[in-house]
Short mmCIF file of C-alpha atoms in Angstrom, two decimals:
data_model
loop_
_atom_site.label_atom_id
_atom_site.label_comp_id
_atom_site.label_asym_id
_atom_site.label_seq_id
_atom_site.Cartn_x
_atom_site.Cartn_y
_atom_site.Cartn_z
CA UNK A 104 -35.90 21.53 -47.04
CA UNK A 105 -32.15 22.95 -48.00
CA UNK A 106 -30.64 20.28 -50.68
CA UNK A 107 -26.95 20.57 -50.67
CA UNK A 108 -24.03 19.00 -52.06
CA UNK A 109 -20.12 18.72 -50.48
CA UNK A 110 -17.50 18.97 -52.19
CA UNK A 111 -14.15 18.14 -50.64
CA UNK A 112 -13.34 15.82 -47.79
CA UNK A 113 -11.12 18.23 -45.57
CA UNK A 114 -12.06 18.99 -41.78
CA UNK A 115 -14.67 21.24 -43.25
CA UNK A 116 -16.07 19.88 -45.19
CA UNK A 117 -16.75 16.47 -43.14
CA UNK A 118 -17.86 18.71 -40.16
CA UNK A 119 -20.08 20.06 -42.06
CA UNK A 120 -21.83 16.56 -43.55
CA UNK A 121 -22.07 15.42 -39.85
CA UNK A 122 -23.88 18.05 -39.11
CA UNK A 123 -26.41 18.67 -42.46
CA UNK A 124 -26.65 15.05 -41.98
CA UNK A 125 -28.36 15.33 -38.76
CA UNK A 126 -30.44 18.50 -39.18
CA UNK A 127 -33.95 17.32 -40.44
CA UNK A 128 -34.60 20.51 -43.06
CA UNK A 129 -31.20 19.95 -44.87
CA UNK A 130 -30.38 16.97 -47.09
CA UNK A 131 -26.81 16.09 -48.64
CA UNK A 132 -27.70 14.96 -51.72
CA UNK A 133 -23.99 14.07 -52.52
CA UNK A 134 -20.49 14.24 -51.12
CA UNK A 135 -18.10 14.82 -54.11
CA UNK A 136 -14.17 14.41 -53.69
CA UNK A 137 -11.37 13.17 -56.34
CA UNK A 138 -10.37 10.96 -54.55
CA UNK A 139 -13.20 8.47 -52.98
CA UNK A 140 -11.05 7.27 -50.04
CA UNK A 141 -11.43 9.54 -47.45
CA UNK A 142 -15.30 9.55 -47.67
CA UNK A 143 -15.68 5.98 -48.96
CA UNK A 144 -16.70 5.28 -44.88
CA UNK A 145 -19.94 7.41 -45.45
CA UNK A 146 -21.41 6.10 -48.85
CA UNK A 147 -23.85 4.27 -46.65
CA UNK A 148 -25.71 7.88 -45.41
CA UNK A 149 -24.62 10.07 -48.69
CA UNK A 150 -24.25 9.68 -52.51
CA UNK A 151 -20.58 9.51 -52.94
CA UNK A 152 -19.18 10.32 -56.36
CA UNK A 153 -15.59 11.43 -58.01
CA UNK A 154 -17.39 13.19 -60.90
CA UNK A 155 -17.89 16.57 -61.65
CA UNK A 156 -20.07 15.45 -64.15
CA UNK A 157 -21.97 13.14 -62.29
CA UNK A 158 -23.62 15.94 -59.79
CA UNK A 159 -26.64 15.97 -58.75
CA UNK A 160 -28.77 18.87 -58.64
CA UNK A 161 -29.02 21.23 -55.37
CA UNK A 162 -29.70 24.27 -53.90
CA UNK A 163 -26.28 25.10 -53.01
CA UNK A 164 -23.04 23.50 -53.99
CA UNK A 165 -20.30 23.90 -51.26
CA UNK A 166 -16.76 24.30 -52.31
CA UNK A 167 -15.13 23.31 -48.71
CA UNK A 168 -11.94 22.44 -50.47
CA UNK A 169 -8.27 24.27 -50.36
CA UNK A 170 -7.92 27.82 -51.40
CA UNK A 171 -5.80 26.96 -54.22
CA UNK A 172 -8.24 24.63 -55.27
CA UNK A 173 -11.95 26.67 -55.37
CA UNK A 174 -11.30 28.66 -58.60
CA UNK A 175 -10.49 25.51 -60.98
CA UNK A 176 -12.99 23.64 -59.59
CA UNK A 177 -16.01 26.66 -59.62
CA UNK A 178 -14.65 26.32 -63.12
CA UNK A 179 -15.43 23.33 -63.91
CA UNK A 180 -18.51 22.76 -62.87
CA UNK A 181 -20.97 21.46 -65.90
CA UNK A 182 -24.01 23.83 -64.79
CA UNK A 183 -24.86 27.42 -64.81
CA UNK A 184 -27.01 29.45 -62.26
CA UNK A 185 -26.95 27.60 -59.32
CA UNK A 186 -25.53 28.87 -56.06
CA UNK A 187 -21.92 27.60 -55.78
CA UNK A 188 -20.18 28.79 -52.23
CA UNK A 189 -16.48 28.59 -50.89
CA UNK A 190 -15.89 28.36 -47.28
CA UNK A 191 -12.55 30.23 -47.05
CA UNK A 192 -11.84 32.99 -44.90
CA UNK A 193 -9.59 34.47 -47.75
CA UNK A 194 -10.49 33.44 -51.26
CA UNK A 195 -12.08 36.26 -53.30
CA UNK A 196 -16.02 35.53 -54.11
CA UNK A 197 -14.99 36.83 -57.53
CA UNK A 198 -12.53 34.05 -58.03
CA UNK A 199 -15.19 31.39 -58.97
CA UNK A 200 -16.79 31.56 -62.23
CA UNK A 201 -19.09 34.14 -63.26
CA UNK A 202 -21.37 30.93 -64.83
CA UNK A 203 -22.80 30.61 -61.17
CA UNK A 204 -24.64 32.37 -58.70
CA UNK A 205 -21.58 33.15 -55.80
CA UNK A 206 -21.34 33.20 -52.25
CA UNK A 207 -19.06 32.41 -49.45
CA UNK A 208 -20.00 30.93 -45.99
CA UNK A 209 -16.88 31.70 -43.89
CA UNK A 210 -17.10 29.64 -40.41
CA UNK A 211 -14.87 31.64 -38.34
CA UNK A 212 -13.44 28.60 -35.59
CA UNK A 213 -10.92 26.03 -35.78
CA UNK A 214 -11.93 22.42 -36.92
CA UNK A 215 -10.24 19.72 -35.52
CA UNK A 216 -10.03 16.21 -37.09
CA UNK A 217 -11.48 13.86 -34.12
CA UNK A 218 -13.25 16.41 -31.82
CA UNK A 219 -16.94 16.96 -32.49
CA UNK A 220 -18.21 20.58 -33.42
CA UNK A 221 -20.91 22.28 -31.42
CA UNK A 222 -21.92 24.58 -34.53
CA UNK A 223 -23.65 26.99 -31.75
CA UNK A 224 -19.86 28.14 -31.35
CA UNK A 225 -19.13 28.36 -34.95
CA UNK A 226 -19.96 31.68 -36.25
CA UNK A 227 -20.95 31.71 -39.91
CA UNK A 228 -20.16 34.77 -41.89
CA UNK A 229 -21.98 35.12 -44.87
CA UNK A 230 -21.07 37.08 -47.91
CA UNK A 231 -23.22 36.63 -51.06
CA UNK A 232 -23.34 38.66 -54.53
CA UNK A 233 -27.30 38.60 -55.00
CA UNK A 234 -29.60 38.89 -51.47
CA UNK A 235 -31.86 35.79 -51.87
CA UNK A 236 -28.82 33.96 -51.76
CA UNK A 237 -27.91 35.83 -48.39
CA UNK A 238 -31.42 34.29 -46.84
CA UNK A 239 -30.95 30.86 -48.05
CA UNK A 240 -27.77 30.77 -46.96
CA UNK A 241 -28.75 32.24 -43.48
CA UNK A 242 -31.42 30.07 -43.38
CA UNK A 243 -28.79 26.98 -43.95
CA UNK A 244 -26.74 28.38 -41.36
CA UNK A 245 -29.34 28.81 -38.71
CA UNK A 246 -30.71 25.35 -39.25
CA UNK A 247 -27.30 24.06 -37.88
CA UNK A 248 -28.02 25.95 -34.83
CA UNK A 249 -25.06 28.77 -35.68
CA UNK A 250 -24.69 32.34 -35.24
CA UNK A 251 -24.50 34.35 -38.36
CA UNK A 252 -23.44 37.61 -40.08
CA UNK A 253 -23.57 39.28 -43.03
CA UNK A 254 -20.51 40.82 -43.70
CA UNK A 255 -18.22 41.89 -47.03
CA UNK A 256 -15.02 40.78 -48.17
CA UNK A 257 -13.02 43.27 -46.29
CA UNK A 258 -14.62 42.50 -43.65
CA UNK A 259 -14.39 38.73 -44.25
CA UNK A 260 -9.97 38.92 -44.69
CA UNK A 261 -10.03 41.23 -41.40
CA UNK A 262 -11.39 38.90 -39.41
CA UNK A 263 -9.47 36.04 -40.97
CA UNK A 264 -6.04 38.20 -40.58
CA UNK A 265 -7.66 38.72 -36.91
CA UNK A 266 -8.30 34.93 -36.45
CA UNK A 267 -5.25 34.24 -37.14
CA UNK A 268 -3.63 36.42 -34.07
CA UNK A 269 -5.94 35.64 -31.50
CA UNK A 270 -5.53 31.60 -33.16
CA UNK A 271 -2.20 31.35 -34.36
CA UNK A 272 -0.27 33.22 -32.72
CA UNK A 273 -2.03 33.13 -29.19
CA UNK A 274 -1.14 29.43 -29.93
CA UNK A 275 2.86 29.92 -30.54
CA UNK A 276 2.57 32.05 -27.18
CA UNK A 277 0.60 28.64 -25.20
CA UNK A 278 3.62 27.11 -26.64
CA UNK A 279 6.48 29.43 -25.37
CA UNK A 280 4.89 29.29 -22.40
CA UNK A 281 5.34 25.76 -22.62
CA UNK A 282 8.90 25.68 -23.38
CA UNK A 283 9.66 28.09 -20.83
CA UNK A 284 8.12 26.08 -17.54
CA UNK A 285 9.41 22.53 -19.35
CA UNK A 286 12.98 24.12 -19.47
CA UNK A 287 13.41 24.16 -15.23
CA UNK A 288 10.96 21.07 -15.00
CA UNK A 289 7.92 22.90 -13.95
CA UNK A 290 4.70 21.85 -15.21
CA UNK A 291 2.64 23.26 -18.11
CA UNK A 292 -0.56 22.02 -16.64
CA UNK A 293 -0.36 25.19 -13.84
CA UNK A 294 -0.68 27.28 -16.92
CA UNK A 295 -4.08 25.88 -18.20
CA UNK A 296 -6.59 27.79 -15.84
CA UNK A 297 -4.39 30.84 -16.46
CA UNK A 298 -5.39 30.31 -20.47
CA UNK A 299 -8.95 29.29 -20.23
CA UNK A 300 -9.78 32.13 -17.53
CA UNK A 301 -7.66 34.73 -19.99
CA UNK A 302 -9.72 34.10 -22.87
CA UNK A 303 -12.99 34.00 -20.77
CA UNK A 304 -12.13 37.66 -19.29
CA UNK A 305 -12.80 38.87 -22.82
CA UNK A 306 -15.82 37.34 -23.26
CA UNK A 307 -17.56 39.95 -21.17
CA UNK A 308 -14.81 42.90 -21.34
CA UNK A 309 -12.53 44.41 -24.26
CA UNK A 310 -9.35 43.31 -24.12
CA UNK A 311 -7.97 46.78 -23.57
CA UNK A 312 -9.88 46.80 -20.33
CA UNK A 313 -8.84 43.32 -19.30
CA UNK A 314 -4.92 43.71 -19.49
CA UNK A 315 -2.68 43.83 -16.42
CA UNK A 316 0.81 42.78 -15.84
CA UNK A 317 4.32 44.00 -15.61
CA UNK A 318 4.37 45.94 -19.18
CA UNK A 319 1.03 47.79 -18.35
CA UNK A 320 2.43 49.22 -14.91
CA UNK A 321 5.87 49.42 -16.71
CA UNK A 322 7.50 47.88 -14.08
CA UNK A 323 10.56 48.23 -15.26
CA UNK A 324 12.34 45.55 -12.46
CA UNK A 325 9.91 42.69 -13.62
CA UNK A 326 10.48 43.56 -17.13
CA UNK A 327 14.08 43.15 -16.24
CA UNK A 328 13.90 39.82 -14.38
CA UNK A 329 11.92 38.52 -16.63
CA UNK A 330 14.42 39.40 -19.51
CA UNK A 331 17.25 37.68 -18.17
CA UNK A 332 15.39 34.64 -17.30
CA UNK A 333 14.86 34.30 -21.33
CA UNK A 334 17.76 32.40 -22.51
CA UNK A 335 16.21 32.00 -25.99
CA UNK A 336 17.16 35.26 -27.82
CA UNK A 337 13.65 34.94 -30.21
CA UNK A 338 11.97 34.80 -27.14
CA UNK A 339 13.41 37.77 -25.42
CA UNK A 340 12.85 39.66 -29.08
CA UNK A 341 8.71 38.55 -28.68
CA UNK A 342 9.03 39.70 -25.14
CA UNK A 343 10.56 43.13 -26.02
CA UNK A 344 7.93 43.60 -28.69
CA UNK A 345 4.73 42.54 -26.94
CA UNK A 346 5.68 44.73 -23.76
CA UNK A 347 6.42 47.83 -26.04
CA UNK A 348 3.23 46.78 -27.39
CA UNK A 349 1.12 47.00 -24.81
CA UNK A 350 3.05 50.09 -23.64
CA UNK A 351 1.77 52.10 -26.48
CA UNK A 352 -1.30 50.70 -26.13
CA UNK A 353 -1.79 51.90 -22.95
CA UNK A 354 0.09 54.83 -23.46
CA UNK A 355 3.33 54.09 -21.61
CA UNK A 356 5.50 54.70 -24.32
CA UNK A 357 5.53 57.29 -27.07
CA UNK A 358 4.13 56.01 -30.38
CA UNK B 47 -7.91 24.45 12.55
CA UNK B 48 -5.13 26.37 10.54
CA UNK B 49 -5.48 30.46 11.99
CA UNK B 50 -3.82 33.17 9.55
CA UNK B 51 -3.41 36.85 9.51
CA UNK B 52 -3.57 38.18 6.32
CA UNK B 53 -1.73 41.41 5.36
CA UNK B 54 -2.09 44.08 2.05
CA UNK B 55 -5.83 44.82 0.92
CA UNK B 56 -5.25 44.24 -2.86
CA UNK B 57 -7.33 41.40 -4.97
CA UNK B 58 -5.44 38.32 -4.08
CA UNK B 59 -5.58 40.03 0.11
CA UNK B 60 -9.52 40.15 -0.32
CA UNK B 61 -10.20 37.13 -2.19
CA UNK B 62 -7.90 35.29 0.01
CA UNK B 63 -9.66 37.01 3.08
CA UNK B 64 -13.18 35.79 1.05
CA UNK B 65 -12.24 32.18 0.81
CA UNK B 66 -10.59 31.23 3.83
CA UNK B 67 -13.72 32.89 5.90
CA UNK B 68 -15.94 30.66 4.27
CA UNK B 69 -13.89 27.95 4.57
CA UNK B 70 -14.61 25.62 8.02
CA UNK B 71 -11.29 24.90 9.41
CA UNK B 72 -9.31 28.29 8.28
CA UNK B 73 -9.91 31.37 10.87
CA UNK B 74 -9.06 34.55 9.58
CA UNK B 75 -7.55 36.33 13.20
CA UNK B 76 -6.97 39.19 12.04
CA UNK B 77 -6.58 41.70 8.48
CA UNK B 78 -4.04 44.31 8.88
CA UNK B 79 -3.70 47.33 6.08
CA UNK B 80 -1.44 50.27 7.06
CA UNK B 81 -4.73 52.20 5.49
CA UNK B 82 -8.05 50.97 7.07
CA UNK B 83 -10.19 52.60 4.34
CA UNK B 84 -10.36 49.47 1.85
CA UNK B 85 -11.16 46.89 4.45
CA UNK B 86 -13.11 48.35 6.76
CA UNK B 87 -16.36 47.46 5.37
CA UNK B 88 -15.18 43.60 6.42
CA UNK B 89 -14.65 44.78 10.49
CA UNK B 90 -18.06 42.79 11.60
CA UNK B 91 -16.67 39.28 10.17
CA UNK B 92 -13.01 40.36 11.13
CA UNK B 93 -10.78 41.73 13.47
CA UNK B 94 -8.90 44.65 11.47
CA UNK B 95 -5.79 46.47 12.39
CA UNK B 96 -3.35 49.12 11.12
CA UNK B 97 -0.26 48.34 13.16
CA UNK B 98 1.97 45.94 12.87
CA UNK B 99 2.72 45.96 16.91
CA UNK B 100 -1.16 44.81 17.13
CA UNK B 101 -0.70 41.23 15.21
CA UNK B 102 -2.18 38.45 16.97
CA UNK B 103 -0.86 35.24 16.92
CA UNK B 104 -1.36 32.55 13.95
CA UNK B 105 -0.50 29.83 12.12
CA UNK B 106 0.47 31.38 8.86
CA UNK B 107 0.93 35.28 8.34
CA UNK B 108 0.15 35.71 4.49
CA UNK B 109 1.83 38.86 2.97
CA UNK B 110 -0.59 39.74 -0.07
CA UNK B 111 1.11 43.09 -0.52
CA UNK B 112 3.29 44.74 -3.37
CA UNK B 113 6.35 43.16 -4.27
CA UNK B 114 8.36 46.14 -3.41
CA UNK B 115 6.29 46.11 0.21
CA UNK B 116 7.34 42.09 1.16
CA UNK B 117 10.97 42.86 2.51
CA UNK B 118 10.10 46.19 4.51
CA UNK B 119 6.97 44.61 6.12
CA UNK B 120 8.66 41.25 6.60
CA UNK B 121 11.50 43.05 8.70
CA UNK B 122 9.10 45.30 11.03
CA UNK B 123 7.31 41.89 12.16
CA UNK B 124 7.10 42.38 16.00
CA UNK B 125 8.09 38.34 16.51
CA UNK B 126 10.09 35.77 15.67
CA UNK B 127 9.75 31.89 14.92
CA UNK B 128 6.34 32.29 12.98
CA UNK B 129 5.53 31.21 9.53
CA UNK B 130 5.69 34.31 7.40
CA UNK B 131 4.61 34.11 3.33
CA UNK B 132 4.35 35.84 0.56
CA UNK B 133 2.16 35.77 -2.77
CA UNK B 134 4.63 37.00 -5.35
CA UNK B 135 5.73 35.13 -8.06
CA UNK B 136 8.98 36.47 -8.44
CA UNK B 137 10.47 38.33 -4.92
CA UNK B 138 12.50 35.86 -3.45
CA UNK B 139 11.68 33.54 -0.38
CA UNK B 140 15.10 35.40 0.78
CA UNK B 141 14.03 38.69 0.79
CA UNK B 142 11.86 38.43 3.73
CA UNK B 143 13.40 38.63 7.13
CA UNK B 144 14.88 35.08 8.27
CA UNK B 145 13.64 35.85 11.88
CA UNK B 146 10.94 34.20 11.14
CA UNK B 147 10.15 31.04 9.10
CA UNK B 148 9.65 31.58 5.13
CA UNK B 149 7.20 30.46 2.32
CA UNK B 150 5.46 31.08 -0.81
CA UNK B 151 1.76 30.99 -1.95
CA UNK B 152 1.63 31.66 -4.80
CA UNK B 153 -1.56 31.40 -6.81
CA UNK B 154 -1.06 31.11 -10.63
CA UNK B 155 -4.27 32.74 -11.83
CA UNK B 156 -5.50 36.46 -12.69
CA UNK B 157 -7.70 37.97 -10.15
CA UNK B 158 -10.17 40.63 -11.40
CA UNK B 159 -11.69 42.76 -8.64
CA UNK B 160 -15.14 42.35 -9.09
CA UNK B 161 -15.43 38.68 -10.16
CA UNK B 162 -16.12 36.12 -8.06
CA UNK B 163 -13.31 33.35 -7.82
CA UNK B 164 -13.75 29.27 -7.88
CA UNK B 165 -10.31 28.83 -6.62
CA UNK B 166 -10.47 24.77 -7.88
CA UNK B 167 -9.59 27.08 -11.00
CA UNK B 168 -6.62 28.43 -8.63
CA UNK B 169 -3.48 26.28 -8.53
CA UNK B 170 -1.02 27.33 -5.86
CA UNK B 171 2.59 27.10 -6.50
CA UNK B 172 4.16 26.43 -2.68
CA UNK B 173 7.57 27.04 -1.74
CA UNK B 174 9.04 26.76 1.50
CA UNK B 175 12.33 26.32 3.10
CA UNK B 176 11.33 24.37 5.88
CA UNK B 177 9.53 20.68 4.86
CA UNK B 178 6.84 21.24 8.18
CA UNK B 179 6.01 24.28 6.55
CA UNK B 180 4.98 22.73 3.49
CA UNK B 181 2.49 20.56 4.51
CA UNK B 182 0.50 23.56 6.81
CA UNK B 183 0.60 25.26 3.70
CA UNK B 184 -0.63 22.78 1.37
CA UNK B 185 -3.63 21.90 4.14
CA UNK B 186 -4.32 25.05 3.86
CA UNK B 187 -4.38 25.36 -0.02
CA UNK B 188 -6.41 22.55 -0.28
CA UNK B 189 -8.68 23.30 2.52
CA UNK B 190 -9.62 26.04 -0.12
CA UNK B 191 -10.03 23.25 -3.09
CA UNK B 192 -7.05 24.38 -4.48
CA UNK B 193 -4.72 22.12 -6.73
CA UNK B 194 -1.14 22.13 -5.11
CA UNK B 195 2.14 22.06 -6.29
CA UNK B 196 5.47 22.05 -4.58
CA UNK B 197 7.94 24.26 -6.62
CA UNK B 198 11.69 25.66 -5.87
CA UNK B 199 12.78 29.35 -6.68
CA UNK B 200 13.37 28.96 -10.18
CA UNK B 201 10.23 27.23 -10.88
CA UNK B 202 8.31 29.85 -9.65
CA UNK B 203 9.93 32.25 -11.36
CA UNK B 204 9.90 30.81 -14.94
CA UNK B 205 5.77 29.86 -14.10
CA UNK B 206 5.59 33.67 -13.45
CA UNK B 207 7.15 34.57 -16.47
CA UNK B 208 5.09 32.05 -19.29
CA UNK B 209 2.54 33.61 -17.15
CA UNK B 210 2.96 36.82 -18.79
CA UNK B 211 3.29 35.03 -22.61
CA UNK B 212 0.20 33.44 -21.61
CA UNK B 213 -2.01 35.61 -20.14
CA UNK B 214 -0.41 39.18 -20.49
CA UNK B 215 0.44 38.81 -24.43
CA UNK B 216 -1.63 37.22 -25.25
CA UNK B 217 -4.13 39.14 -24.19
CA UNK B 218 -2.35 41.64 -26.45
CA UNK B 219 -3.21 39.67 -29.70
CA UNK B 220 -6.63 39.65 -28.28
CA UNK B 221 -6.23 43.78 -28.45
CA UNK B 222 -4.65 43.58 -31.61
CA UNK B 223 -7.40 41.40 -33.30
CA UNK B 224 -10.37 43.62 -32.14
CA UNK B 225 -8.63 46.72 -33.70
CA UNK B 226 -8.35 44.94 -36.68
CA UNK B 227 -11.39 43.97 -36.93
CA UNK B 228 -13.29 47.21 -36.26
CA UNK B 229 -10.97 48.93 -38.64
CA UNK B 230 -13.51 47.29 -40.91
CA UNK B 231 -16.64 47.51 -39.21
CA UNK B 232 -16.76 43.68 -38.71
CA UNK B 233 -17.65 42.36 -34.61
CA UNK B 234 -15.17 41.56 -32.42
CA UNK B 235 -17.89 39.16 -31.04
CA UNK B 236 -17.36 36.91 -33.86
CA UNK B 237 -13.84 35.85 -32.62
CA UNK B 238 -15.18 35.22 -29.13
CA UNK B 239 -16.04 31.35 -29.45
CA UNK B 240 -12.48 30.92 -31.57
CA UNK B 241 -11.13 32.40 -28.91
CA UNK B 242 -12.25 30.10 -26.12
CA UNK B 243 -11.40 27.36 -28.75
CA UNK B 244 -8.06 27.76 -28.62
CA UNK B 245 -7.58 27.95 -25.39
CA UNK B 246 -9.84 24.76 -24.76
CA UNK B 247 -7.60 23.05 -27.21
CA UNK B 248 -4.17 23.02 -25.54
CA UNK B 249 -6.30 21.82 -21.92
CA UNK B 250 -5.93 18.08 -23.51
CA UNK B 251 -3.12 18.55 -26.54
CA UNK B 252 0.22 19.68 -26.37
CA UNK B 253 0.27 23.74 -27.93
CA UNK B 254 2.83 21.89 -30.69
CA UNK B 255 -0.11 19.36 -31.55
CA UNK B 256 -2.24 22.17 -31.61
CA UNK B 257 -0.97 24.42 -33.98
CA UNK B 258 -2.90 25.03 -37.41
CA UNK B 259 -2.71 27.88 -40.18
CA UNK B 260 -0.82 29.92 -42.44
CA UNK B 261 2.62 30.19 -41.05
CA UNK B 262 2.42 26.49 -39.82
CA UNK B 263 1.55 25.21 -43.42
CA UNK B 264 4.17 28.23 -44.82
CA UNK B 265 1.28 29.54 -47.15
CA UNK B 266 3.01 32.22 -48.75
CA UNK B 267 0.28 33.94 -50.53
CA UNK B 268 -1.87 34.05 -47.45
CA UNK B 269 0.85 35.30 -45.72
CA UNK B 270 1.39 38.10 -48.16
CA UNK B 271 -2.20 39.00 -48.12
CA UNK B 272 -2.13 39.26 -44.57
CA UNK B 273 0.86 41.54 -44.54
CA UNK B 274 -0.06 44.10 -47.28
CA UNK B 275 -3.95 44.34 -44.98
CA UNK B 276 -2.05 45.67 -42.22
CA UNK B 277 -1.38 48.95 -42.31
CA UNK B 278 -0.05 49.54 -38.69
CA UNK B 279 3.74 49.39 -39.22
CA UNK B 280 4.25 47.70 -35.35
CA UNK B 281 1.04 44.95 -36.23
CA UNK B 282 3.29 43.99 -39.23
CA UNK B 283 5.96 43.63 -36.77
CA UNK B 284 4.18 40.96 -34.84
CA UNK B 285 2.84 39.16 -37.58
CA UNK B 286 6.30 39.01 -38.61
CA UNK B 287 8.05 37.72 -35.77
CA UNK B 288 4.95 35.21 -34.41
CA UNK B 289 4.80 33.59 -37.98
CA UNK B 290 8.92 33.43 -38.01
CA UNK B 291 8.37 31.87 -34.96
CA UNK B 292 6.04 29.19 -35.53
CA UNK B 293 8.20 28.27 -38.72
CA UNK B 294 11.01 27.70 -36.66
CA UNK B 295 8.78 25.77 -34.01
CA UNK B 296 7.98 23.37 -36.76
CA UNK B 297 10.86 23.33 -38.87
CA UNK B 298 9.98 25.28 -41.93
CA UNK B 299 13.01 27.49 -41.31
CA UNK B 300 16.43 27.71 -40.49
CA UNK B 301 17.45 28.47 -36.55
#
């Protein structure tokens, strides 16, 4: 049995009591947050408190809160030696005090408020300072039924940097997309097996292999077409870039 | 019973060939390819031909052929009257001959060789300039369990051009992310499920709705971080301009 105790009441941070909750060899022993409100709804299932002081002992303490926010907190924490982890992608492990044993369990997906998670599609990265606290934390993270990997704090900030272009940014492109068929009253919804089928090509093939389109064959008529369709001048500039992009890429274009 | 000849020998030729012979009330009459080589191995389920003087009669002649092939192939048709389409989403219904009646079928999804296609997954953007026409082309669309839409010229061309933000560049940022992440050492595997994510997300919410993360929230520091990691000069670039561009998408900056 894994005793653990929240703190913060974020997407996070509630995903991840809904789903200790119902795993039989991990208990929340509390659910700590400032401010009671947002998890007054679950002091039926948890032990809710706005204390720091008032914690309850555990095997790990998880600091799902802001990044601005882990440090001061890790800080003041009134105990010493137990395993205290943050769950941001980019927050230093060094950051929280040196009084505790440190670690960071990174889930690398996006959390939505109402949706439920499937945690077998949440991969946990898991960066620790001492290697017990890499099994028990594995160990955590398996019992929720998610991959995992060990990885270091490079590694952690690449892959939230790279999250945040195939996230992000793949989003703001979904959304051109959508501002470009809404603008002659075409219909987004012809897009949507075009996305899900685009990001299930790379499932099973690098992305280098799986490109095609006008910019790969340099076909330099589309290109054009396509450019004076785009009335939006920051459009045409992501256009321009992305093509050169995957020009060099493919080694249309001199670097 | 809805007969076609299908011309060109490409993906969308042979999965359209694929489909529509195992598909009760479509007959495939005939395949013409000015080289026989690539569909010869079909000959025993269909009639296959190398001249254009050879055609048999059908309902529907689908051109599944280069864009730069559709007028020259259009204009050496050996009839008159018949339906005659394309599968292009950006030559114009025009550019084909007007001897005989014009159309478009064109399917809004990425076709990889190998993989086999559910074309429920396939929505087909029609176009025609004759209203009769339509509806044989839409039977014929659905007689595949496609979903159907009837666009004009300029619908088809803007679809075909958030096409390539959606599917093209954004397969790009996939790219991008992977080199990123090996630069490290860390998995491109471990962006796979975030990946499918966030294209699963904008299937029931609006791409705006969707949107999450650092350039969204304008998190400067994160921001920062994620610009001094980069060391490739044109990835800075496209952080740049995608973060620029969500802050103007959700009014954290001036137009």
């Amino acid at each position: 049995m894994i005793s653990v105790v929240i703190l913060g009441a974020g997407n996070v941070a509630t995903h991840l009591f809904k789903v200790f909750n119902k795993t039989e060899n991990i208990t929340v022993r509390q659910w700590f947050n400032r401010n009671l409100k947002p998890i007054d709804q679950y002091k039926n299932s948890v032990s809710i408190t706005d204390k720091l002081e008032a914690l309850k002992d555990a095997d790990v303490y998880i600091l799902a809160v802001s990044d601005d926010a882990i440090a001061g907190i890790s800080s003041q924490l009134p105990f010493e030696n137990r395993l205290i982890v943050h769950t941001s992608g980019c927050v230093n492990i060094h950051d929280m005090d040196k009084k505790n044993r440190r670690g960071v369990l990174y889930p690398l997906q996006t959390f939505s408020k109402a949706a439920t998670i499937d945690f077998s599609n949440v991969p946990i990265c898991i960066e620790t300072l001492d290697k017990k606290d890499y099994h028990l934390l594995k160990h955590l993270a398996v019992s929720i039924g998610s991959p995992t990997k060990r990885i270091n704090t490079n590694q952690r900030k690449v892959l939230h940097l790279a999250a945040v272009f195939v996230n992000n940014f793949t989003n703001q492109l979904y959304r051109i997309g959508h501002e470009i068929t809404e603008s002659e009253g075409a219909e987004f919804d012809l897009l949507k097996p075009l996305i899900i089928e685009t990001a299930k090509k790379v499932q099973t093939m690098s992305p280098y292999m799986a490109q095609t389109g006008p910019a790969k064959r340099n076909d330099q008529k589309t290109i054009k077409n396509h450019l004076s369709l785009l009335e939006n001048n920051h459009h045409k500039d992501i256009y321009n870039l992305l093509t050169q992009a995957i020009q060099r890429t493919h080694g249309r274009k001199k670097l």
